[in-house]
Amino acid sequence: MLKIHALTYNPWQENTYLIAAENGDCIVVDPGCLSDEEQQNLVSYMADNHLKPVRLLNTHLHLDHVFGNRFVCQHYGLSAEAHQADEFWIEQTVPYAAQMGFTLTENPPALKRYLEHDQIIEFGGSTIKVLHVPGHSPGGVALYMEQEGVLIAGDALFRESIGRSDLPGGDFDTLITAIKTHLLTLPDQTVIYSGHGPSSTIAHEKIHNQFL
């Protein structure tokens, strides 16, 4: 069984997730660590919990979800993976950060592999299914772990809310359709871990999410 560790970083309070196998190998998802202190916090947390990062996945490539990409790639010798439709954001990271009041000197490293809809990632004796959920960002994906009953939803679906769709490549109708088609069809007891805020379940969102 895989275990999910959650850490929260940067001014947007972005949730960074570690998907850990029983042997200590882990997948880093959306490293949002911005400052030196946050980066060292991530390193210390993994060391304290005897975790070894072996892969880096991004649910999408918005600024707040990739602040730590370069650090994680360099520190652990990894390469980032995300959906190809979000690749354009990489070259926009530094200028967009400047617009938001942050000074970055380098864009995140280029992607080495792409995530695709319905892709199955074998990890730790379990499986992680990639679900393409565009609308917040064109390359947005969610990561579904059926055996564990867990969904890492990125910024597509939040507790009683959904992701914004007014950024480049976003589209409200596309997002709603993707959520209803690929996420709300998962078992009701599935636990949702979002890119920001608290966790939820599919059952809770079916009843209480006013957007759906």
Coordinates of C-alpha atoms in Angstrom, one line a residue:
M1 CA 0.0 0.0 0.0
L2 CA 1.1 3.5 -0.8
K3 CA 1.1 6.3 1.8
I4 CA 0.5 9.9 1.1
H5 CA 2.5 12.6 2.9
A6 CA 1.4 16.3 2.6
L7 CA 3.5 19.4 3.1
T8 CA 2.3 23.0 2.4
Y9 CA 4.6 25.7 0.9
N10 CA 4.9 29.2 -0.5
P11 CA 2.5 32.2 -0.2
W12 CA -0.2 30.3 -2.1
Q13 CA -0.3 27.6 0.5
E14 CA 0.3 24.9 -2.1
N15 CA 0.1 21.3 -1.1
T16 CA 3.1 19.2 -2.1
Y17 CA 2.6 15.5 -1.9
L18 CA 4.9 12.6 -1.4
I19 CA 3.6 9.2 -2.6
A20 CA 5.6 6.7 -0.5
A21 CA 6.1 3.0 -1.1
E22 CA 6.7 0.6 1.9
N23 CA 10.4 0.4 1.0
G24 CA 10.8 4.2 1.3
D25 CA 10.9 5.1 -2.4
C26 CA 8.7 8.0 -3.0
I27 CA 7.3 10.1 -5.8
V28 CA 7.3 13.9 -5.4
V29 CA 4.2 15.6 -6.7
D30 CA 4.1 19.4 -7.3
P31 CA 7.1 20.6 -5.2
G32 CA 6.0 24.1 -4.3
C33 CA 8.9 24.9 -1.9
L34 CA 10.1 28.4 -2.8
S35 CA 12.5 29.6 -0.2
D36 CA 15.7 28.0 1.0
E37 CA 14.0 27.3 4.3
E38 CA 11.1 25.5 2.5
Q39 CA 13.5 23.5 0.4
Q40 CA 15.5 22.4 3.4
N41 CA 12.3 21.5 5.1
L42 CA 11.4 19.2 2.3
V43 CA 14.9 17.5 2.4
S44 CA 14.7 17.2 6.2
Y45 CA 11.2 15.7 6.1
M46 CA 12.2 13.1 3.6
A47 CA 15.3 12.2 5.6
D48 CA 13.4 12.0 8.9
N49 CA 10.9 9.7 7.3
H50 CA 13.5 7.6 5.5
L51 CA 12.1 8.5 2.1
K52 CA 14.1 8.3 -1.2
P53 CA 12.6 10.4 -4.1
V54 CA 12.7 8.4 -7.3
R55 CA 10.3 10.4 -9.5
L56 CA 8.9 13.9 -9.9
L57 CA 5.4 14.4 -11.3
N58 CA 3.5 17.7 -11.8
T59 CA -0.3 17.8 -11.9
H60 CA 0.2 21.0 -13.9
L61 CA 2.9 23.6 -14.4
H62 CA 1.5 26.7 -12.8
L63 CA 4.0 28.8 -10.9
D64 CA 3.0 27.8 -7.4
H65 CA 3.3 24.1 -8.2
V66 CA 6.8 24.2 -9.8
F67 CA 8.7 26.6 -7.5
G68 CA 10.7 23.6 -6.3
N69 CA 11.1 21.7 -9.5
R70 CA 14.6 22.8 -10.2
F71 CA 15.8 22.2 -6.7
V72 CA 14.3 18.7 -6.5
C73 CA 15.6 17.8 -9.9
Q74 CA 19.2 18.9 -9.0
H75 CA 19.2 17.7 -5.4
Y76 CA 17.9 14.2 -6.2
G77 CA 19.0 13.8 -9.8
L78 CA 15.4 13.6 -11.1
S79 CA 13.6 14.8 -14.2
A80 CA 10.1 16.3 -14.1
E81 CA 7.1 14.7 -15.8
A82 CA 3.9 16.5 -16.7
H83 CA 1.3 16.6 -19.5
Q84 CA 2.6 18.0 -22.8
A85 CA -0.2 20.5 -23.1
D86 CA 1.2 22.4 -20.1
E87 CA 4.7 22.5 -21.4
F88 CA 4.3 26.1 -22.6
W89 CA 4.2 27.3 -19.0
I90 CA 7.9 26.4 -18.4
E91 CA 9.2 29.3 -20.4
Q92 CA 6.6 31.6 -18.8
T93 CA 7.6 30.8 -15.2
V94 CA 10.2 33.6 -14.7
P95 CA 8.1 36.4 -16.4
Y96 CA 4.9 35.3 -14.7
A97 CA 6.7 35.2 -11.3
A98 CA 7.8 38.8 -11.9
Q99 CA 4.2 39.8 -12.5
M100 CA 3.3 38.2 -9.2
G101 CA 6.1 40.0 -7.3
F102 CA 8.6 37.1 -7.1
T103 CA 12.2 37.2 -8.4
L104 CA 13.2 33.9 -10.1
T105 CA 16.5 33.6 -12.0
E106 CA 15.7 30.4 -13.9
N107 CA 12.7 28.6 -15.4
P108 CA 12.1 25.0 -14.2
P109 CA 14.0 22.3 -16.1
A110 CA 12.5 21.0 -19.3
L111 CA 10.3 18.0 -19.2
K112 CA 12.0 14.7 -20.0
R113 CA 8.8 12.6 -20.2
Y114 CA 5.1 13.3 -20.7
L115 CA 2.2 12.1 -18.7
E116 CA -0.8 10.9 -20.7
H117 CA -4.4 10.2 -20.0
D118 CA -5.1 6.6 -18.8
Q119 CA -1.3 6.1 -18.3
I120 CA -0.6 3.5 -15.6
I121 CA 2.4 4.0 -13.4
E122 CA 3.5 0.9 -11.6
F123 CA 5.0 1.9 -8.2
G124 CA 5.5 0.2 -4.9
G125 CA 3.4 -2.8 -5.7
S126 CA 0.5 -0.6 -6.6
T127 CA -0.7 1.5 -9.5
I128 CA -1.2 5.2 -10.2
K129 CA -3.5 6.1 -13.0
V130 CA -3.1 9.4 -14.8
L131 CA -6.4 11.2 -15.6
H132 CA -6.3 14.2 -17.9
V133 CA -8.4 16.9 -16.3
P134 CA -8.0 20.1 -18.4
G135 CA -9.8 23.4 -17.8
H136 CA -7.8 24.9 -15.0
S137 CA -4.8 24.5 -17.1
P138 CA -4.7 22.6 -20.5
G139 CA -2.4 19.9 -19.3
G140 CA -3.9 19.4 -15.8
V141 CA -3.9 15.9 -14.6
A142 CA -5.0 14.0 -11.5
L143 CA -3.4 10.9 -10.1
Y144 CA -5.7 8.1 -9.0
M145 CA -4.6 5.2 -6.7
E146 CA -7.4 2.7 -6.8
Q147 CA -6.0 0.3 -4.3
E148 CA -5.5 3.1 -1.7
G149 CA -8.8 4.9 -2.6
V150 CA -6.9 8.2 -3.1
L151 CA -7.0 10.9 -5.7
I152 CA -4.4 13.7 -6.0
A153 CA -6.5 16.2 -7.9
G154 CA -4.1 19.1 -8.5
D155 CA -6.0 22.3 -8.9
A156 CA -9.0 20.8 -10.8
L157 CA -11.1 20.0 -7.8
F158 CA -11.1 21.4 -4.3
R159 CA -13.2 20.8 -1.2
E160 CA -16.6 22.4 -2.2
S161 CA -15.0 24.3 -5.0
I162 CA -13.1 23.9 -8.3
G163 CA -10.0 25.5 -9.9
R164 CA -10.1 28.9 -11.5
S165 CA -10.3 28.8 -15.3
D166 CA -9.3 32.4 -16.2
L167 CA -5.6 31.8 -16.7
P168 CA -4.1 31.1 -20.2
G169 CA -5.4 27.8 -21.6
G170 CA -8.2 27.6 -19.0
D171 CA -11.8 27.0 -19.8
F172 CA -14.7 26.7 -17.4
D173 CA -16.9 24.3 -19.4
T174 CA -13.9 22.1 -20.2
L175 CA -13.1 21.9 -16.5
I176 CA -16.6 21.0 -15.5
T177 CA -16.9 18.3 -18.2
A178 CA -13.5 16.8 -17.2
I179 CA -14.4 16.7 -13.5
K180 CA -17.7 15.1 -14.1
T181 CA -16.3 12.6 -16.7
H182 CA -13.1 11.5 -15.0
L183 CA -13.3 12.4 -11.3
L184 CA -16.9 12.2 -10.1
T185 CA -17.2 8.7 -11.7
L186 CA -14.6 7.4 -9.2
P187 CA -15.9 5.5 -6.1
D188 CA -17.7 7.7 -3.6
Q189 CA -15.3 6.8 -0.8
T190 CA -12.3 8.1 -2.8
V191 CA -10.3 10.6 -0.7
I192 CA -9.4 13.7 -2.6
Y193 CA -6.1 15.5 -1.9
S194 CA -6.1 18.9 -3.7
G195 CA -3.4 21.4 -4.7
H196 CA -4.7 23.8 -2.0
G197 CA -6.8 23.4 1.1
P198 CA -8.2 20.4 3.0
S199 CA -9.0 17.0 1.7
S200 CA -12.4 15.8 0.8
T201 CA -14.2 12.8 -0.8
I202 CA -16.0 12.2 -4.0
A203 CA -19.2 11.6 -2.1
H204 CA -18.9 14.9 -0.3
E205 CA -18.3 16.8 -3.6
K206 CA -21.2 15.2 -5.3
I207 CA -23.5 16.6 -2.6
H208 CA -21.9 19.9 -1.5
N209 CA -19.9 21.3 -4.5
Q210 CA -22.1 24.0 -5.9
F211 CA -20.2 24.0 -9.2
L212 CA -21.0 20.4 -9.9

